[in-house]
CSV table of C-alpha atoms in Angstrom, one decimal:
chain,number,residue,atom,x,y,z
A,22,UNK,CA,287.0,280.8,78.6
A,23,UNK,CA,283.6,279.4,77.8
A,24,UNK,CA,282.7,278.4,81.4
A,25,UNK,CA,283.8,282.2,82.5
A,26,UNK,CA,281.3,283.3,79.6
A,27,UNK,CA,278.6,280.8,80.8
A,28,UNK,CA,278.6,282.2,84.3
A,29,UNK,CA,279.1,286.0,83.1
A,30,UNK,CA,276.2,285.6,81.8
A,31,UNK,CA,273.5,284.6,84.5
A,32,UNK,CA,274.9,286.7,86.8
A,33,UNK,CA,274.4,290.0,84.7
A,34,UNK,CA,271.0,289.0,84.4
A,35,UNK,CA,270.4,287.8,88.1
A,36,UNK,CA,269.0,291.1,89.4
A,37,UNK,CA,266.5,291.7,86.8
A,38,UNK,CA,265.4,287.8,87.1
A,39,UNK,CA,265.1,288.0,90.7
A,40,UNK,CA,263.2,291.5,90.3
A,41,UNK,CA,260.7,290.1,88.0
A,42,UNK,CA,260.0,286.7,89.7
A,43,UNK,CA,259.8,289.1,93.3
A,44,UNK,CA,256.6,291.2,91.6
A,45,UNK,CA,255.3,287.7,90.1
A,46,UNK,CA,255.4,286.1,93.1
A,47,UNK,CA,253.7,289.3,95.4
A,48,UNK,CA,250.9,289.4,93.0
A,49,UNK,CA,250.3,285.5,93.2
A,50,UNK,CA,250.8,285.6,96.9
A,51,UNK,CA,248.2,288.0,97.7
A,52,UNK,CA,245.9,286.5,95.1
A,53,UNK,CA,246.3,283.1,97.2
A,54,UNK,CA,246.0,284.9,100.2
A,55,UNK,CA,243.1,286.6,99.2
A,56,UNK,CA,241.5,283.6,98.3
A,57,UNK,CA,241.9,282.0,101.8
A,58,UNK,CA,240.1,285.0,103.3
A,59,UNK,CA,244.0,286.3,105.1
A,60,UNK,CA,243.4,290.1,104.3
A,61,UNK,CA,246.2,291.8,106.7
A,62,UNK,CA,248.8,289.5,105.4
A,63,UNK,CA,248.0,289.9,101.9
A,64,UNK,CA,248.2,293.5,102.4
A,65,UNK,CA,251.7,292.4,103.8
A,66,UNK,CA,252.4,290.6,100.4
A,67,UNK,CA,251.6,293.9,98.7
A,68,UNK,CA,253.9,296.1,100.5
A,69,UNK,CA,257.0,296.2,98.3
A,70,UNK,CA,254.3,297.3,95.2
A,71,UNK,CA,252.7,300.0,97.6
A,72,UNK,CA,255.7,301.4,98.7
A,73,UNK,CA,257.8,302.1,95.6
A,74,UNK,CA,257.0,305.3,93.5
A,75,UNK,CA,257.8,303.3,90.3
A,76,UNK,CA,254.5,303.1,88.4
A,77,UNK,CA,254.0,299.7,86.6
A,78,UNK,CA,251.0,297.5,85.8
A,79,UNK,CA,252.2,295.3,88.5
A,80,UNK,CA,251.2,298.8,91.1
A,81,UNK,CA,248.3,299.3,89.2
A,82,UNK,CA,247.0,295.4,90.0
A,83,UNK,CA,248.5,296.0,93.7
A,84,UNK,CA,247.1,299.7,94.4
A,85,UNK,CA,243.1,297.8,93.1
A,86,UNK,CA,244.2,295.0,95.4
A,87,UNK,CA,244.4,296.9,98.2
A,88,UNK,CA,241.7,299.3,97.9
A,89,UNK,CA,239.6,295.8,98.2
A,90,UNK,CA,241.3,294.7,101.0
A,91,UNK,CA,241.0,297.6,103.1
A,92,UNK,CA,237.5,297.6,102.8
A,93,UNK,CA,237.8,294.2,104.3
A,94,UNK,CA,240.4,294.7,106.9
A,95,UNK,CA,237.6,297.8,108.1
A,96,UNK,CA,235.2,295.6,108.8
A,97,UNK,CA,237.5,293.1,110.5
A,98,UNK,CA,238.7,295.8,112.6
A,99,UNK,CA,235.6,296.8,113.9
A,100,UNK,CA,234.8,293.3,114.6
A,101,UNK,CA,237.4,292.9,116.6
A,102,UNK,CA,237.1,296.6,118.6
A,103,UNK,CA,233.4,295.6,119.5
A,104,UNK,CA,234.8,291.9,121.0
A,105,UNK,CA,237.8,293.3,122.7
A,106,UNK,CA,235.4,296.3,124.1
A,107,UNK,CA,232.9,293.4,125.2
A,108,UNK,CA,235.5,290.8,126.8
A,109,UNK,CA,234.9,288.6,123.8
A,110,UNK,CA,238.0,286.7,122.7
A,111,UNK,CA,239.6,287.7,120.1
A,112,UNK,CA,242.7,287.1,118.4
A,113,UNK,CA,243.5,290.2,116.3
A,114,UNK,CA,241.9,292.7,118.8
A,115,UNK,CA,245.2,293.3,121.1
A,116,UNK,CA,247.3,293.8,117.6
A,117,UNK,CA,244.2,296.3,116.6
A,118,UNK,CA,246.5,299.9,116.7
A,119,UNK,CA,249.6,298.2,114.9
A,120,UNK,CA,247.5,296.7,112.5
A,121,UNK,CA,246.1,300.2,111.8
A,122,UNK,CA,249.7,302.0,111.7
A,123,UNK,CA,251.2,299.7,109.2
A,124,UNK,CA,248.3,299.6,107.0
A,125,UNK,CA,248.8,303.1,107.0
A,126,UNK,CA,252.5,303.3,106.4
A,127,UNK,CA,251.5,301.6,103.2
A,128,UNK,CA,249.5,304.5,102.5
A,129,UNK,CA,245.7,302.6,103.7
A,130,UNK,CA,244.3,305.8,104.9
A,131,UNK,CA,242.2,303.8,107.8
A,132,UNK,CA,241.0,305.7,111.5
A,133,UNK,CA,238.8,305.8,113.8
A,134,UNK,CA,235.4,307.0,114.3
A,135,UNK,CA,234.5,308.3,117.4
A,136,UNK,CA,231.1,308.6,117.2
A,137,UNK,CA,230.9,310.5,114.1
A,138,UNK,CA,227.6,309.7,112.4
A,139,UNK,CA,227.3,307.2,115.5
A,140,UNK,CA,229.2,304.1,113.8
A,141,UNK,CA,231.6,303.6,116.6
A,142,UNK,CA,233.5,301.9,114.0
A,143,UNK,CA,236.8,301.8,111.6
A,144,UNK,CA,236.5,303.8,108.4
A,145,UNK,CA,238.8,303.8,105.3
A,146,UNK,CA,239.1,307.0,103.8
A,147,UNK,CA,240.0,305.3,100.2
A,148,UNK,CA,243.8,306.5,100.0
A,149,UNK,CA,244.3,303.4,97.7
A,150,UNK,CA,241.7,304.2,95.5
A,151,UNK,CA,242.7,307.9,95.3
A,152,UNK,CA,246.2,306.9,94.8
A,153,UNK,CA,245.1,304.5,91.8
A,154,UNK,CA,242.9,307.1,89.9
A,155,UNK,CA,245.9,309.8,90.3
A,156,UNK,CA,248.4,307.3,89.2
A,157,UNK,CA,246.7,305.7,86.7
A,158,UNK,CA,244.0,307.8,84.8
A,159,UNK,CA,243.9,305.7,81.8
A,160,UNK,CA,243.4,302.4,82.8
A,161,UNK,CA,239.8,300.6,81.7
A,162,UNK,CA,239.1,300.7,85.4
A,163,UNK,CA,238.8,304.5,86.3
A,164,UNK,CA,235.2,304.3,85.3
A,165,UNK,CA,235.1,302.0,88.1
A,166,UNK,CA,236.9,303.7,90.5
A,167,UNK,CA,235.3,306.6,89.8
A,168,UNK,CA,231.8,305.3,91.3
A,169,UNK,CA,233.5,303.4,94.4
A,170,UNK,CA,235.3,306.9,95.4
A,171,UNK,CA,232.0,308.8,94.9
A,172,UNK,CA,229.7,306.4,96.7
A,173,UNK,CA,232.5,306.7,99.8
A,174,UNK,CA,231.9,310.2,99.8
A,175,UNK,CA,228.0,310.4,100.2
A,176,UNK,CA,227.5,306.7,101.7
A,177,UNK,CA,229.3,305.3,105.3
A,178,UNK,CA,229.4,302.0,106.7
A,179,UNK,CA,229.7,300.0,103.1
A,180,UNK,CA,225.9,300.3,103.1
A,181,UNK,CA,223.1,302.0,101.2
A,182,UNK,CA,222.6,305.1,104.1
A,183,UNK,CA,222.7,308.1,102.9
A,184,UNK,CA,224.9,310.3,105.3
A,185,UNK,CA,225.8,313.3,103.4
A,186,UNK,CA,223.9,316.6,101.9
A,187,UNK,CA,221.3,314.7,99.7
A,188,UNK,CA,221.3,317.4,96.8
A,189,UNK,CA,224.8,317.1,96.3
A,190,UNK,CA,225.2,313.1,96.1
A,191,UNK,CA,221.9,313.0,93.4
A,192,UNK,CA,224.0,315.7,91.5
A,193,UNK,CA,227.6,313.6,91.7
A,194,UNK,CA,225.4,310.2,90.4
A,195,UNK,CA,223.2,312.3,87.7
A,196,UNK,CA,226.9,313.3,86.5
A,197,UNK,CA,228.7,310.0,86.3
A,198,UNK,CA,225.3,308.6,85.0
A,199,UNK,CA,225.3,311.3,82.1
A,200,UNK,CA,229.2,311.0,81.7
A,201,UNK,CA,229.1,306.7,81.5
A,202,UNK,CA,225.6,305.4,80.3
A,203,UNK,CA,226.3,304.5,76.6
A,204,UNK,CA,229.2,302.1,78.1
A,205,UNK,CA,227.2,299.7,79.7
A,206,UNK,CA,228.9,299.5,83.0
A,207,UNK,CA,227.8,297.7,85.8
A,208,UNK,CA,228.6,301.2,88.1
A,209,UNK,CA,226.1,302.6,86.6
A,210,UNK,CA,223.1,300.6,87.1
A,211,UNK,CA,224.8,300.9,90.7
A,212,UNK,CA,224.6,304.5,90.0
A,213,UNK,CA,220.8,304.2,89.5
A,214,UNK,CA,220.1,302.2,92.5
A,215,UNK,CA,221.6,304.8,94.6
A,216,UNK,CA,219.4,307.3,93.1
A,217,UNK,CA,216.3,304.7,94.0
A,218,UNK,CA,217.5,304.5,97.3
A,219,UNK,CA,217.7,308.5,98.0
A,220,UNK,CA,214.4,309.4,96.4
A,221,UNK,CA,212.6,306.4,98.5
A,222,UNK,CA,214.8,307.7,101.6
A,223,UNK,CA,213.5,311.3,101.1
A,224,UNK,CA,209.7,310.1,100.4
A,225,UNK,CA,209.8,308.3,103.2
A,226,UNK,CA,210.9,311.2,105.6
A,227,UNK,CA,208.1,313.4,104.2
A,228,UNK,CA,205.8,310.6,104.3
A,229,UNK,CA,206.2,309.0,108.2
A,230,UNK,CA,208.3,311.7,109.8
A,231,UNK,CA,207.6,310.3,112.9
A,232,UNK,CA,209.4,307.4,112.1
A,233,UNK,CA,212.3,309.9,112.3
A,234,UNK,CA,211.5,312.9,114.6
A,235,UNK,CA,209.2,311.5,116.9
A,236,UNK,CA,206.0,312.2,118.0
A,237,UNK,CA,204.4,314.4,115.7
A,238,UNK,CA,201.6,317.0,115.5
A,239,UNK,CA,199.0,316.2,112.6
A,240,UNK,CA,200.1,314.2,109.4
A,241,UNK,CA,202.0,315.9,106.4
A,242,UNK,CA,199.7,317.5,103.8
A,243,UNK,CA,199.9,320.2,101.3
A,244,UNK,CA,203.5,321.0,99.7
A,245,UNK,CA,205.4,318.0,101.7
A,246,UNK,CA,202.9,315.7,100.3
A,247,UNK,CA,203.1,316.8,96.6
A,248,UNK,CA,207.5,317.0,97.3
A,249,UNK,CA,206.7,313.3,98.2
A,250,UNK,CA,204.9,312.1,95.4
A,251,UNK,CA,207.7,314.0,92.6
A,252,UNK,CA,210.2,311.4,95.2
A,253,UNK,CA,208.4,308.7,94.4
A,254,UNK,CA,208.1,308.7,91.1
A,255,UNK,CA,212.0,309.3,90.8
A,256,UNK,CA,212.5,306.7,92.9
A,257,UNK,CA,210.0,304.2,91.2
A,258,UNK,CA,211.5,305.1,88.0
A,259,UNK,CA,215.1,304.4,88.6
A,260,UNK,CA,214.1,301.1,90.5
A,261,UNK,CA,212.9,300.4,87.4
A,262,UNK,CA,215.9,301.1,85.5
A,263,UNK,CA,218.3,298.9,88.0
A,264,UNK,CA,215.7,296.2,87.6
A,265,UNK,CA,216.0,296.0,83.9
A,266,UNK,CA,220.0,295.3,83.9
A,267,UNK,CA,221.4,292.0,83.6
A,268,UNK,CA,223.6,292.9,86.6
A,269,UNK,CA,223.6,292.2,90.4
A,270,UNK,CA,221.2,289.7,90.6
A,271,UNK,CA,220.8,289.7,94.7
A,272,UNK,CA,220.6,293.4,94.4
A,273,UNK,CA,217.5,293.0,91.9
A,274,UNK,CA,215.3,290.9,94.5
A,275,UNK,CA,215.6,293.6,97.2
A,276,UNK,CA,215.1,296.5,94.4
A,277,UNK,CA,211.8,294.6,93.2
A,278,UNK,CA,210.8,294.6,96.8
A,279,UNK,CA,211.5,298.0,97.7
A,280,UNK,CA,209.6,299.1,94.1
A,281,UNK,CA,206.4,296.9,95.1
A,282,UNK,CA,206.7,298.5,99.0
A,283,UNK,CA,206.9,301.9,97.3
A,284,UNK,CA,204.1,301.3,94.5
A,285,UNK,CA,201.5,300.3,97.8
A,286,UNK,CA,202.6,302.9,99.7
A,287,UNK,CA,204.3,300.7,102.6
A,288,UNK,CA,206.0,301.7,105.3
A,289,UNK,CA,209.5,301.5,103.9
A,290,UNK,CA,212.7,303.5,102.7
A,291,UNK,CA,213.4,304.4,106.1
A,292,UNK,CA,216.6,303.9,106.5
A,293,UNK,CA,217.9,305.2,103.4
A,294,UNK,CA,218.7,308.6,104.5
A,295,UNK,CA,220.8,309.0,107.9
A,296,UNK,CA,219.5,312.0,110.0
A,297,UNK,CA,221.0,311.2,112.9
A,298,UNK,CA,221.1,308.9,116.3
């Protein structure tokens, strides 16, 4: 009798053992994999966490996970379009298409950009993201997610240009400045920058326009020039408020740069703002 306890036992428990050790080892695999730089097979790892409904804190981890390794698996992708299009070998560029369906069967939310805003490139739409903020409203990291899904509405490419309606994007960062300054967040110094970047972007068109329309007849004057001062001193003021954070350290050189370009009146913010190819 006590050996048919002993085994009774284990084996009621077996499937809620083997459950837990299955979520504990996906999250360590893709950490491991993520480490070693193997972003499509770490979103791979991920998959039994992305495609269950069950919400958990194991999701939560997996649904962040991915969002980051989209963003990757993008540029990767792109990579490998502009090899395979150029007769460079490659050795993810034949497997591009599948890669791109299952990554969205998990719910990636990846396509392609045919020469929208010129990129000619992959683009992640930020399903992940979307997915994480629906799913999980109060975790510590919506503030987070928050900016990140913002910024991929007004900025393409992973890059500081501009490529939407200008007014609209200085109203979204105002708003999540307003709504998140007193917690100290990273984002929001972030947040600051971006409004930097679009006021020097938008003194910079009124300023050289020929840099962006060509030839041009006579130099701006009257009302542009005044619009371009009221720029720069937006911009010059939240350069200065990035500046001051104890954040982003790489991000500070280039802001102190762009603030002394602006302060001497330098050629510069000019590709800030995307107005087309």
């Amino acid at each position: 009798m006590r050996y048919i306890i002993s085994l009774a036992v284990p084996l009621y428990f077996l499937p809620l053992m083997f459950s837990f050790g299955e979520v504990q080892n996906t999250l360590e695999k893709t950490e491991v994999l993520i480490a070693e730089s193997k972003f499509y097979e770490a979103m791979m790892a991920l998959e039994p966490l992305l495609m269950t409904d069950q919400k958990s804190k194991d999701q939560e981890e997996a649904l962040w996970h991915a969002n980051m390794l989209c963003e990757e698996l993008v540029t990767t992708l792109t990579t490998d379009y502009h090899k395979t299009r150029n007769n460079i070998p490659s050795d993810s560029g034949p497997m591009k298409r599948e890669k791109v369906e299952y990554l969205n069967r998990l719910g990636a939310g990846i396509y392609y950009d045919e020469g929208e805003l010129c990129s000619d490139s992959y683009l992640y739409d930020y399903d992940f993201l979307k997915r994480f903020i629906e799913n999980y409203p109060n975790s510590p990291r919506i503030p987070i997610a928050e900016y990140y899904l913002m910024r991929s509405k007004y900025f393409r490419w992973g890059g500081d240009t501009l490529t939407e309606n200008e007014d609209e994007a200085l109203k979204a960062l105002h708003a999540y400045v307003k709504k998140y300054a007193k917690n100290g967040l990273a984002e929001v110094y972030r947040a600051y920058l971006d409004i930097a970047h679009i006021n020097h972007g938008l003194w910079a068109l009124l300023t050289y326009p020929e840099e962006f329309f060509g030839p041009m007849d006579g130099l701006p004057s009257g009302e542009g020039l005044t619009r371009a001062e009221i720029y720069k001193a937006k911009a010059l003021k939240y350069y200065a408020k990035f500046i001051a954070n104890k954040y982003y350290p790489d991000l500070k050189k280039s802001a102190r740069e762009h603030y002394t370009d602006l302060i001497q009146n330098k050629k510069s913010g000019l590709f800030f703002i995307f107005v087309g190819c």
